[in-house]
């Protein structure tokens, strides 16, 4: 780069992934100071260091400087390279923590990305691999990112604290993204789900399914919840069970909710019946919030709208999550882009909570590193 773009400076450990991902896409270096400086155990955590190592693997020529205590990080992004990779994620966070970052970057690589991630597939903090597969992949398809090599495959499940799960994510490269107009979510037409159990009785999954259906059957008949009981080496290193539910609307948008059991040796044991009921209620709340993108994927949708062609994109969202609000501020500082935000109070036809219509003009981001065939 001939012109040295001035670096952005931040303080604190919050939103570290957002800043590093946006820095990589915009090519602007970023400096983050005071990372847990006042903490008894200061500096970057293992899972954050692992995320930085992952960025280093998928880029070529990144410069990363961390001081001795780990409280200051300077990141000068290289070019997104891609290719076939493997990465062992930290078991402190789920694979979803790393996948969310990869989903933002994967379409803009030089070579199509095929990566094997190992670690915790389902936990209580990050979106599980099941939910990202059911909601984020269809969202990327709306933007024109599609192909035979576009898949997310769960080879092994891993629950915290031991992990031992494995997923394969592959994504084709894209020259430019299509603008989208997602303004009508439609009505819920079916609910699909996945109840999984590893290293516990297979009956657990069936008990979860029965209790979840007990609540959801009152609203809609078309419900199918698959049970997935992995055995042997495919079941990871720790016992656990959980449920992820996805509601699909008539216009092809997806809303999701999920719950997982407490990790072994932490907190009280959870009854499968309670977990099924609570997860069904969470899904109903997500449907009440509504919008064309569920709250997990709001920031991904807004990022892809920003990077789209120089054309107007619109998306109707439910109430913005605090994470999304901070993401909008970051988009402004990295890409100088502002969204037009209109609140749509819930009228007669829009049942559920208040909605927000987000409109922006894409910056015409073009994947310059894509090899010309």
mmCIF file of C-alpha atoms in Angstrom:
data_model
loop_
_atom_site.group_PDB
_atom_site.id
_atom_site.type_symbol
_atom_site.label_atom_id
_atom_site.label_comp_id
_atom_site.label_asym_id
_atom_site.label_seq_id
_atom_site.Cartn_x
_atom_site.Cartn_y
_atom_site.Cartn_z
ATOM 1 C CA UNK A 1 0.000 0.000 0.000
ATOM 2 C CA UNK A 2 1.513 3.302 -1.033
ATOM 3 C CA UNK A 3 -0.435 5.488 1.357
ATOM 4 C CA UNK A 4 -0.038 4.539 5.004
ATOM 5 C CA UNK A 5 -3.575 4.514 6.387
ATOM 6 C CA UNK A 6 -3.626 5.927 9.884
ATOM 7 C CA UNK A 7 -4.190 3.351 12.564
ATOM 8 C CA UNK A 8 -7.149 3.372 14.902
ATOM 9 C CA UNK A 9 -6.608 3.261 18.615
ATOM 10 C CA UNK A 10 -8.868 1.656 21.227
ATOM 11 C CA UNK A 11 -8.741 0.847 24.920
ATOM 12 C CA UNK A 12 -10.121 -2.248 26.664
ATOM 13 C CA UNK A 13 -10.768 -5.881 25.801
ATOM 14 C CA UNK A 14 -14.383 -5.504 24.668
ATOM 15 C CA UNK A 15 -15.325 -6.149 21.025
ATOM 16 C CA UNK A 16 -11.823 -7.399 20.215
ATOM 17 C CA UNK A 17 -13.080 -9.661 17.410
ATOM 18 C CA UNK A 18 -15.077 -6.853 15.780
ATOM 19 C CA UNK A 19 -12.041 -4.573 15.714
ATOM 20 C CA UNK A 20 -9.668 -7.202 14.330
ATOM 21 C CA UNK A 21 -12.129 -8.412 11.650
ATOM 22 C CA UNK A 22 -12.941 -4.869 10.472
ATOM 23 C CA UNK A 23 -9.252 -3.983 10.545
ATOM 24 C CA UNK A 24 -8.476 -6.977 8.312
ATOM 25 C CA UNK A 25 -11.217 -6.072 5.802
ATOM 26 C CA UNK A 26 -10.461 -2.339 5.672
ATOM 27 C CA UNK A 27 -6.693 -2.782 5.750
ATOM 28 C CA UNK A 28 -6.351 -0.247 8.566
ATOM 29 C CA UNK A 29 -3.962 -1.104 11.406
ATOM 30 C CA UNK A 30 -5.443 -1.094 14.880
ATOM 31 C CA UNK A 31 -3.859 -0.573 18.296
ATOM 32 C CA UNK A 32 -5.655 -1.752 21.435
ATOM 33 C CA UNK A 33 -4.333 -0.634 24.818
ATOM 34 C CA UNK A 34 -5.262 -1.362 28.437
ATOM 35 C CA UNK A 35 -6.483 -4.911 27.799
ATOM 36 C CA UNK A 36 -7.653 -5.913 31.320
ATOM 37 C CA UNK A 37 -4.867 -3.710 32.728
ATOM 38 C CA UNK A 38 -6.444 -3.508 36.208
ATOM 39 C CA UNK A 39 -7.250 -7.212 36.394
ATOM 40 C CA UNK A 40 -5.558 -9.668 38.779
ATOM 41 C CA UNK A 41 -4.676 -11.643 35.677
ATOM 42 C CA UNK A 42 -3.942 -8.873 33.124
ATOM 43 C CA UNK A 43 -3.703 -9.099 29.350
ATOM 44 C CA UNK A 44 -5.156 -11.219 26.581
ATOM 45 C CA UNK A 45 -6.899 -14.467 27.473
ATOM 46 C CA UNK A 46 -6.058 -17.777 25.805
ATOM 47 C CA UNK A 47 -9.156 -17.717 23.593
ATOM 48 C CA UNK A 48 -8.320 -14.208 22.311
ATOM 49 C CA UNK A 49 -4.721 -15.211 21.582
ATOM 50 C CA UNK A 50 -6.081 -18.228 19.719
ATOM 51 C CA UNK A 51 -8.327 -15.941 17.628
ATOM 52 C CA UNK A 52 -5.298 -13.766 16.757
ATOM 53 C CA UNK A 53 -3.367 -16.902 15.740
ATOM 54 C CA UNK A 54 -6.301 -17.914 13.526
ATOM 55 C CA UNK A 55 -6.228 -14.490 11.806
ATOM 56 C CA UNK A 56 -2.500 -14.916 11.316
ATOM 57 C CA UNK A 57 -3.112 -18.289 9.617
ATOM 58 C CA UNK A 58 -5.725 -17.035 7.144
ATOM 59 C CA UNK A 59 -3.802 -13.865 6.195
ATOM 60 C CA UNK A 60 -0.446 -13.357 4.544
ATOM 61 C CA UNK A 61 1.902 -10.670 5.851
ATOM 62 C CA UNK A 62 0.057 -9.629 9.027
ATOM 63 C CA UNK A 63 2.154 -7.950 11.684
ATOM 64 C CA UNK A 64 1.115 -8.626 15.261
ATOM 65 C CA UNK A 65 2.879 -7.080 18.237
ATOM 66 C CA UNK A 66 1.890 -7.839 21.816
ATOM 67 C CA UNK A 67 3.739 -6.425 24.817
ATOM 68 C CA UNK A 68 5.057 -8.684 27.593
ATOM 69 C CA UNK A 69 2.068 -8.376 29.892
ATOM 70 C CA UNK A 70 -0.338 -8.838 26.964
ATOM 71 C CA UNK A 71 -2.157 -5.570 27.736
ATOM 72 C CA UNK A 72 -1.303 -3.844 24.439
ATOM 73 C CA UNK A 73 -1.881 -5.268 20.971
ATOM 74 C CA UNK A 74 -0.859 -3.760 17.648
ATOM 75 C CA UNK A 75 -2.293 -5.453 14.560
ATOM 76 C CA UNK A 76 -1.356 -4.511 11.014
ATOM 77 C CA UNK A 77 -3.453 -6.670 8.688
ATOM 78 C CA UNK A 78 -2.037 -8.531 5.711
ATOM 79 C CA UNK A 79 -3.880 -9.884 2.687
ATOM 80 C CA UNK A 80 -6.590 -12.500 3.177
ATOM 81 C CA UNK A 81 -5.108 -15.680 1.763
ATOM 82 C CA UNK A 82 -7.263 -18.697 2.691
ATOM 83 C CA UNK A 83 -6.469 -22.191 1.471
ATOM 84 C CA UNK A 84 -6.675 -25.454 3.445
ATOM 85 C CA UNK A 85 -6.019 -24.960 7.143
ATOM 86 C CA UNK A 86 -6.449 -26.494 10.575
ATOM 87 C CA UNK A 87 -6.877 -24.681 13.876
ATOM 88 C CA UNK A 88 -7.200 -25.837 17.469
ATOM 89 C CA UNK A 89 -9.574 -23.424 19.183
ATOM 90 C CA UNK A 90 -9.316 -22.663 22.872
ATOM 91 C CA UNK A 91 -11.763 -24.756 24.940
ATOM 92 C CA UNK A 92 -12.632 -21.683 27.030
ATOM 93 C CA UNK A 93 -14.972 -20.524 24.236
ATOM 94 C CA UNK A 94 -16.995 -22.352 21.613
ATOM 95 C CA UNK A 95 -15.997 -22.879 17.989
ATOM 96 C CA UNK A 96 -18.823 -20.396 17.245
ATOM 97 C CA UNK A 97 -16.600 -17.610 18.633
ATOM 98 C CA UNK A 98 -14.068 -18.301 15.882
ATOM 99 C CA UNK A 99 -16.597 -19.160 13.177
ATOM 100 C CA UNK A 100 -18.388 -15.808 13.534
ATOM 101 C CA UNK A 101 -15.126 -14.067 12.641
ATOM 102 C CA UNK A 102 -14.442 -16.475 9.770
ATOM 103 C CA UNK A 103 -17.934 -16.017 8.286
ATOM 104 C CA UNK A 104 -17.199 -12.292 7.884
ATOM 105 C CA UNK A 105 -13.824 -12.865 6.203
ATOM 106 C CA UNK A 106 -14.210 -16.124 4.250
ATOM 107 C CA UNK A 107 -15.824 -14.709 1.049
ATOM 108 C CA UNK A 108 -12.936 -12.264 0.499
ATOM 109 C CA UNK A 109 -9.993 -14.670 0.459
ATOM 110 C CA UNK A 110 -7.506 -15.160 -2.359
ATOM 111 C CA UNK A 111 -8.093 -18.937 -2.379
ATOM 112 C CA UNK A 112 -11.310 -20.670 -1.255
ATOM 113 C CA UNK A 113 -11.135 -21.380 2.462
ATOM 114 C CA UNK A 114 -11.360 -24.923 3.803
ATOM 115 C CA UNK A 115 -10.647 -25.082 7.507
ATOM 116 C CA UNK A 116 -10.886 -27.753 10.186
ATOM 117 C CA UNK A 117 -11.662 -26.283 13.623
ATOM 118 C CA UNK A 118 -11.301 -28.336 16.801
ATOM 119 C CA UNK A 119 -12.666 -27.485 20.228
ATOM 120 C CA UNK A 120 -16.042 -26.983 21.894
ATOM 121 C CA UNK A 121 -18.945 -27.192 19.408
ATOM 122 C CA UNK A 122 -21.775 -26.356 21.830
ATOM 123 C CA UNK A 123 -21.547 -24.224 24.960
ATOM 124 C CA UNK A 124 -23.649 -21.717 26.870
ATOM 125 C CA UNK A 125 -21.813 -18.566 25.749
ATOM 126 C CA UNK A 126 -21.264 -18.553 21.993
ATOM 127 C CA UNK A 127 -23.629 -19.448 19.154
ATOM 128 C CA UNK A 128 -23.329 -23.176 18.529
ATOM 129 C CA UNK A 129 -22.212 -24.646 15.241
ATOM 130 C CA UNK A 130 -25.765 -25.990 14.678
ATOM 131 C CA UNK A 131 -27.319 -22.519 14.884
ATOM 132 C CA UNK A 132 -24.694 -20.916 12.630
ATOM 133 C CA UNK A 133 -25.221 -23.693 10.090
ATOM 134 C CA UNK A 134 -29.001 -23.157 10.109
ATOM 135 C CA UNK A 135 -29.054 -19.326 10.144
ATOM 136 C CA UNK A 136 -25.761 -17.756 9.034
ATOM 137 C CA UNK A 137 -25.231 -19.908 5.920
ATOM 138 C CA UNK A 138 -28.684 -19.092 4.422
ATOM 139 C CA UNK A 139 -27.995 -15.414 5.212
ATOM 140 C CA UNK A 140 -24.720 -15.522 3.258
ATOM 141 C CA UNK A 141 -26.600 -17.168 0.379
ATOM 142 C CA UNK A 142 -28.918 -14.136 0.230
ATOM 143 C CA UNK A 143 -25.827 -12.050 -0.583
ATOM 144 C CA UNK A 144 -24.873 -14.383 -3.438
ATOM 145 C CA UNK A 145 -22.222 -16.393 -1.588
ATOM 146 C CA UNK A 146 -23.017 -19.908 -2.691
ATOM 147 C CA UNK A 147 -21.575 -22.945 -4.379
ATOM 148 C CA UNK A 148 -21.014 -26.645 -3.925
ATOM 149 C CA UNK A 149 -18.041 -26.008 -1.675
ATOM 150 C CA UNK A 150 -20.096 -23.879 0.735
ATOM 151 C CA UNK A 151 -20.734 -26.028 3.790
ATOM 152 C CA UNK A 152 -20.318 -26.405 7.523
ATOM 153 C CA UNK A 153 -20.034 -30.000 8.634
ATOM 154 C CA UNK A 154 -20.015 -31.278 12.215
ATOM 155 C CA UNK A 155 -17.686 -34.275 12.369
ATOM 156 C CA UNK A 156 -17.508 -34.608 16.156
ATOM 157 C CA UNK A 157 -19.295 -32.895 18.993
ATOM 158 C CA UNK A 158 -17.400 -31.477 21.952
ATOM 159 C CA UNK A 159 -18.913 -30.087 25.143
ATOM 160 C CA UNK A 160 -17.124 -27.927 27.701
ATOM 161 C CA UNK A 161 -14.898 -28.217 29.697
ATOM 162 C CA UNK A 162 -13.058 -30.929 27.725
ATOM 163 C CA UNK A 163 -13.952 -30.052 24.130
ATOM 164 C CA UNK A 164 -12.835 -32.587 21.562
ATOM 165 C CA UNK A 165 -15.307 -31.510 18.857
ATOM 166 C CA UNK A 166 -14.411 -31.007 15.213
ATOM 167 C CA UNK A 167 -16.080 -29.111 12.366
ATOM 168 C CA UNK A 168 -15.138 -28.496 8.748
ATOM 169 C CA UNK A 169 -16.021 -25.125 7.211
ATOM 170 C CA UNK A 170 -15.499 -24.441 3.534
ATOM 171 C CA UNK A 171 -16.491 -21.315 1.634
ATOM 172 C CA UNK A 172 -15.986 -20.183 -1.975
ATOM 173 C CA UNK A 173 -14.507 -16.752 -2.776
ATOM 174 C CA UNK A 174 -16.636 -13.971 -4.164
ATOM 175 C CA UNK A 175 -15.648 -10.939 -6.237
ATOM 176 C CA UNK A 176 -18.499 -8.719 -5.066
ATOM 177 C CA UNK A 177 -21.659 -9.066 -2.990
ATOM 178 C CA UNK A 178 -25.253 -8.551 -4.093
ATOM 179 C CA UNK A 179 -27.275 -5.819 -2.369
ATOM 180 C CA UNK A 180 -30.290 -7.149 -0.444
ATOM 181 C CA UNK A 181 -33.826 -6.020 0.266
ATOM 182 C CA UNK A 182 -35.088 -8.000 3.239
ATOM 183 C CA UNK A 183 -38.036 -5.970 4.469
ATOM 184 C CA UNK A 184 -40.793 -8.540 4.905
ATOM 185 C CA UNK A 185 -40.026 -11.421 7.245
ATOM 186 C CA UNK A 186 -43.230 -13.329 6.399
ATOM 187 C CA UNK A 187 -44.968 -15.746 8.754
ATOM 188 C CA UNK A 188 -43.470 -18.741 10.512
ATOM 189 C CA UNK A 189 -44.152 -21.870 8.438
ATOM 190 C CA UNK A 190 -42.098 -24.554 10.153
ATOM 191 C CA UNK A 191 -39.811 -25.234 13.076
ATOM 192 C CA UNK A 192 -36.830 -27.548 12.884
ATOM 193 C CA UNK A 193 -34.454 -28.457 15.663
ATOM 194 C CA UNK A 194 -31.594 -30.630 16.790
ATOM 195 C CA UNK A 195 -31.482 -32.246 20.227
ATOM 196 C CA UNK A 196 -28.037 -33.687 20.855
ATOM 197 C CA UNK A 197 -26.617 -35.770 23.665
ATOM 198 C CA UNK A 198 -23.014 -36.884 24.129
ATOM 199 C CA UNK A 199 -21.681 -39.245 26.796
ATOM 200 C CA UNK A 200 -25.092 -39.376 28.514
ATOM 201 C CA UNK A 201 -28.093 -41.652 27.970
ATOM 202 C CA UNK A 202 -29.557 -41.317 24.436
ATOM 203 C CA UNK A 203 -32.938 -41.044 26.167
ATOM 204 C CA UNK A 204 -32.004 -37.484 27.235
ATOM 205 C CA UNK A 205 -32.462 -36.187 23.689
ATOM 206 C CA UNK A 206 -35.936 -37.745 23.436
ATOM 207 C CA UNK A 207 -36.982 -36.171 26.726
ATOM 208 C CA UNK A 208 -35.834 -32.757 25.466
ATOM 209 C CA UNK A 209 -37.818 -33.213 22.238
ATOM 210 C CA UNK A 210 -41.031 -34.172 24.062
ATOM 211 C CA UNK A 211 -40.970 -31.156 26.382
ATOM 212 C CA UNK A 212 -40.102 -28.674 23.590
ATOM 213 C CA UNK A 213 -42.879 -30.026 21.377
ATOM 214 C CA UNK A 214 -45.296 -29.738 24.307
ATOM 215 C CA UNK A 215 -44.961 -25.960 24.132
ATOM 216 C CA UNK A 216 -44.513 -25.409 20.369
ATOM 217 C CA UNK A 217 -47.311 -27.715 19.198
ATOM 218 C CA UNK A 218 -49.878 -25.192 20.459
ATOM 219 C CA UNK A 219 -48.743 -22.761 17.747
ATOM 220 C CA UNK A 220 -47.825 -24.745 14.656
ATOM 221 C CA UNK A 221 -48.101 -28.408 13.606
ATOM 222 C CA UNK A 222 -45.045 -28.576 11.328
ATOM 223 C CA UNK A 223 -42.332 -29.263 13.902
ATOM 224 C CA UNK A 224 -39.553 -31.763 13.533
ATOM 225 C CA UNK A 225 -36.717 -32.025 16.020
ATOM 226 C CA UNK A 226 -33.924 -34.417 15.074
ATOM 227 C CA UNK A 227 -32.067 -36.305 17.777
ATOM 228 C CA UNK A 228 -28.336 -36.665 17.429
ATOM 229 C CA UNK A 229 -26.543 -39.054 19.761
ATOM 230 C CA UNK A 230 -22.858 -39.292 18.962
ATOM 231 C CA UNK A 231 -20.948 -42.290 20.263
ATOM 232 C CA UNK A 232 -17.346 -43.203 20.927
ATOM 233 C CA UNK A 233 -14.622 -40.907 19.667
ATOM 234 C CA UNK A 234 -17.175 -38.621 17.948
ATOM 235 C CA UNK A 235 -18.684 -37.615 21.280
ATOM 236 C CA UNK A 236 -15.743 -35.493 22.445
ATOM 237 C CA UNK A 237 -14.330 -35.516 25.943
ATOM 238 C CA UNK A 238 -17.121 -34.263 28.225
ATOM 239 C CA UNK A 239 -20.744 -35.264 28.829
ATOM 240 C CA UNK A 240 -23.614 -32.919 28.023
ATOM 241 C CA UNK A 241 -26.806 -32.367 26.072
ATOM 242 C CA UNK A 242 -28.683 -29.468 24.520
ATOM 243 C CA UNK A 243 -31.174 -28.257 21.969
ATOM 244 C CA UNK A 244 -31.096 -25.790 19.097
ATOM 245 C CA UNK A 245 -34.344 -24.667 17.444
ATOM 246 C CA UNK A 246 -34.775 -22.799 14.160
ATOM 247 C CA UNK A 247 -38.015 -21.276 12.881
ATOM 248 C CA UNK A 248 -38.269 -20.749 9.113
ATOM 249 C CA UNK A 249 -40.638 -18.167 7.655
ATOM 250 C CA UNK A 250 -42.558 -18.138 4.374
ATOM 251 C CA UNK A 251 -40.011 -15.685 2.926
ATOM 252 C CA UNK A 252 -37.000 -17.842 3.749
ATOM 253 C CA UNK A 253 -35.671 -16.046 6.819
ATOM 254 C CA UNK A 254 -34.527 -17.993 9.872
ATOM 255 C CA UNK A 255 -34.829 -17.234 13.591
ATOM 256 C CA UNK A 256 -33.019 -19.370 16.130
ATOM 257 C CA UNK A 257 -32.655 -20.165 19.824
ATOM 258 C CA UNK A 258 -30.552 -22.662 21.721
ATOM 259 C CA UNK A 259 -29.649 -23.954 25.168
ATOM 260 C CA UNK A 260 -26.982 -26.310 26.478
ATOM 261 C CA UNK A 261 -26.648 -28.160 29.771
ATOM 262 C CA UNK A 262 -24.259 -26.893 32.457
ATOM 263 C CA UNK A 263 -20.657 -28.080 31.950
ATOM 264 C CA UNK A 264 -19.622 -31.104 34.000
ATOM 265 C CA UNK A 265 -18.808 -30.101 37.568
ATOM 266 C CA UNK A 266 -20.143 -26.523 37.205
ATOM 267 C CA UNK A 267 -23.509 -25.405 38.527
ATOM 268 C CA UNK A 268 -26.564 -27.521 39.277
ATOM 269 C CA UNK A 269 -27.629 -30.364 37.011
ATOM 270 C CA UNK A 270 -30.285 -29.366 34.473
ATOM 271 C CA UNK A 271 -33.303 -31.561 33.779
ATOM 272 C CA UNK A 272 -33.736 -32.295 30.054
ATOM 273 C CA UNK A 273 -37.462 -31.415 30.380
ATOM 274 C CA UNK A 274 -36.663 -27.956 31.750
ATOM 275 C CA UNK A 275 -34.035 -27.372 29.072
ATOM 276 C CA UNK A 276 -36.520 -28.258 26.314
ATOM 277 C CA UNK A 277 -39.211 -25.960 27.735
ATOM 278 C CA UNK A 278 -36.830 -23.041 28.275
ATOM 279 C CA UNK A 279 -35.366 -23.364 24.789
ATOM 280 C CA UNK A 280 -38.870 -23.373 23.257
ATOM 281 C CA UNK A 281 -39.680 -20.207 25.224
ATOM 282 C CA UNK A 282 -36.455 -18.583 24.023
ATOM 283 C CA UNK A 283 -37.467 -19.356 20.432
ATOM 284 C CA UNK A 284 -40.883 -17.772 21.025
ATOM 285 C CA UNK A 285 -39.157 -14.686 22.396
ATOM 286 C CA UNK A 286 -36.880 -14.514 19.343
ATOM 287 C CA UNK A 287 -39.968 -14.780 17.101
ATOM 288 C CA UNK A 288 -41.575 -11.972 19.120
ATOM 289 C CA UNK A 289 -38.484 -9.813 18.487
ATOM 290 C CA UNK A 290 -38.783 -10.843 14.859
ATOM 291 C CA UNK A 291 -37.117 -9.164 11.901
ATOM 292 C CA UNK A 292 -35.530 -10.790 8.866
ATOM 293 C CA UNK A 293 -32.322 -11.692 10.703
ATOM 294 C CA UNK A 294 -32.157 -13.099 14.221
ATOM 295 C CA UNK A 295 -30.220 -11.333 16.961
ATOM 296 C CA UNK A 296 -27.148 -13.609 16.608
ATOM 297 C CA UNK A 297 -26.532 -12.608 12.990
ATOM 298 C CA UNK A 298 -27.478 -8.909 13.028
ATOM 299 C CA UNK A 299 -23.881 -7.692 12.825
ATOM 300 C CA UNK A 300 -22.988 -10.173 10.054
ATOM 301 C CA UNK A 301 -25.905 -8.912 7.923
ATOM 302 C CA UNK A 302 -24.953 -5.261 8.511
ATOM 303 C CA UNK A 303 -21.308 -5.930 7.623
ATOM 304 C CA UNK A 304 -22.208 -7.661 4.347
ATOM 305 C CA UNK A 305 -24.583 -4.795 3.479
ATOM 306 C CA UNK A 306 -21.748 -2.327 4.073
ATOM 307 C CA UNK A 307 -19.361 -4.288 1.849
ATOM 308 C CA UNK A 308 -21.936 -4.719 -0.937
ATOM 309 C CA UNK A 309 -21.936 -3.010 -4.333
ATOM 310 C CA UNK A 310 -22.675 0.701 -4.449
ATOM 311 C CA UNK A 311 -26.370 0.161 -4.251
ATOM 312 C CA UNK A 312 -29.043 0.479 -1.605
ATOM 313 C CA UNK A 313 -29.514 -2.422 0.805
ATOM 314 C CA UNK A 314 -32.360 -2.634 3.299
ATOM 315 C CA UNK A 315 -32.983 -5.049 6.131
ATOM 316 C CA UNK A 316 -35.688 -5.179 8.778
ATOM 317 C CA UNK A 317 -34.345 -6.184 12.185
ATOM 318 C CA UNK A 318 -35.831 -6.751 15.604
ATOM 319 C CA UNK A 319 -34.579 -4.563 18.492
ATOM 320 C CA UNK A 320 -30.811 -4.032 18.074
ATOM 321 C CA UNK A 321 -28.619 -5.919 20.527
ATOM 322 C CA UNK A 322 -25.919 -3.907 22.401
ATOM 323 C CA UNK A 323 -23.279 -5.824 20.408
ATOM 324 C CA UNK A 324 -24.848 -4.661 17.133
ATOM 325 C CA UNK A 325 -25.018 -1.046 18.313
ATOM 326 C CA UNK A 326 -21.286 -1.078 19.070
ATOM 327 C CA UNK A 327 -20.682 -2.767 15.711
ATOM 328 C CA UNK A 328 -22.421 0.132 13.919
ATOM 329 C CA UNK A 329 -20.057 2.557 15.668
ATOM 330 C CA UNK A 330 -17.090 0.489 14.538
ATOM 331 C CA UNK A 331 -18.387 0.369 10.951
ATOM 332 C CA UNK A 332 -18.469 4.160 11.015
ATOM 333 C CA UNK A 333 -14.867 4.462 12.175
ATOM 334 C CA UNK A 334 -13.407 1.782 9.860
ATOM 335 C CA UNK A 335 -15.473 2.332 6.699
ATOM 336 C CA UNK A 336 -16.993 5.835 7.259
ATOM 337 C CA UNK A 337 -20.428 4.425 6.625
ATOM 338 C CA UNK A 338 -23.643 5.455 8.321
ATOM 339 C CA UNK A 339 -26.919 3.553 8.319
ATOM 340 C CA UNK A 340 -30.303 5.171 8.086
ATOM 341 C CA UNK A 341 -32.235 3.785 11.036
ATOM 342 C CA UNK A 342 -36.033 3.975 11.019
ATOM 343 C CA UNK A 343 -38.077 2.535 13.850
ATOM 344 C CA UNK A 344 -41.196 0.676 12.787
ATOM 345 C CA UNK A 345 -43.581 0.593 15.726
ATOM 346 C CA UNK A 346 -45.475 -2.642 15.932
ATOM 347 C CA UNK A 347 -48.717 -2.035 14.032
ATOM 348 C CA UNK A 348 -51.633 -4.381 13.536
ATOM 349 C CA UNK A 349 -50.012 -6.402 10.761
ATOM 350 C CA UNK A 350 -46.557 -6.473 12.390
ATOM 351 C CA UNK A 351 -47.192 -8.564 15.441
ATOM 352 C CA UNK A 352 -44.465 -8.821 18.048
ATOM 353 C CA UNK A 353 -41.956 -6.224 19.211
ATOM 354 C CA UNK A 354 -40.927 -2.955 17.577
ATOM 355 C CA UNK A 355 -38.799 -3.342 14.469
ATOM 356 C CA UNK A 356 -35.931 -1.320 13.011
ATOM 357 C CA UNK A 357 -35.419 -0.755 9.277
ATOM 358 C CA UNK A 358 -31.731 -0.369 8.469
ATOM 359 C CA UNK A 359 -30.764 1.159 5.118
ATOM 360 C CA UNK A 360 -27.302 1.811 3.718
ATOM 361 C CA UNK A 361 -25.426 2.224 0.444
ATOM 362 C CA UNK A 362 -22.610 -0.307 0.059
ATOM 363 C CA UNK A 363 -19.030 0.937 -0.263
ATOM 364 C CA UNK A 364 -18.465 -1.241 -3.351
ATOM 365 C CA UNK A 365 -15.894 -3.413 -1.618
ATOM 366 C CA UNK A 366 -14.233 -5.595 -4.217
ATOM 367 C CA UNK A 367 -12.173 -8.685 -3.484
ATOM 368 C CA UNK A 368 -8.870 -7.593 -4.984
ATOM 369 C CA UNK A 369 -6.920 -10.627 -3.818
ATOM 370 C CA UNK A 370 -9.145 -13.095 -5.707
ATOM 371 C CA UNK A 371 -7.049 -14.817 -8.346
ATOM 372 C CA UNK A 372 -8.313 -14.256 -11.870
ATOM 373 C CA UNK A 373 -9.058 -17.511 -13.589
#
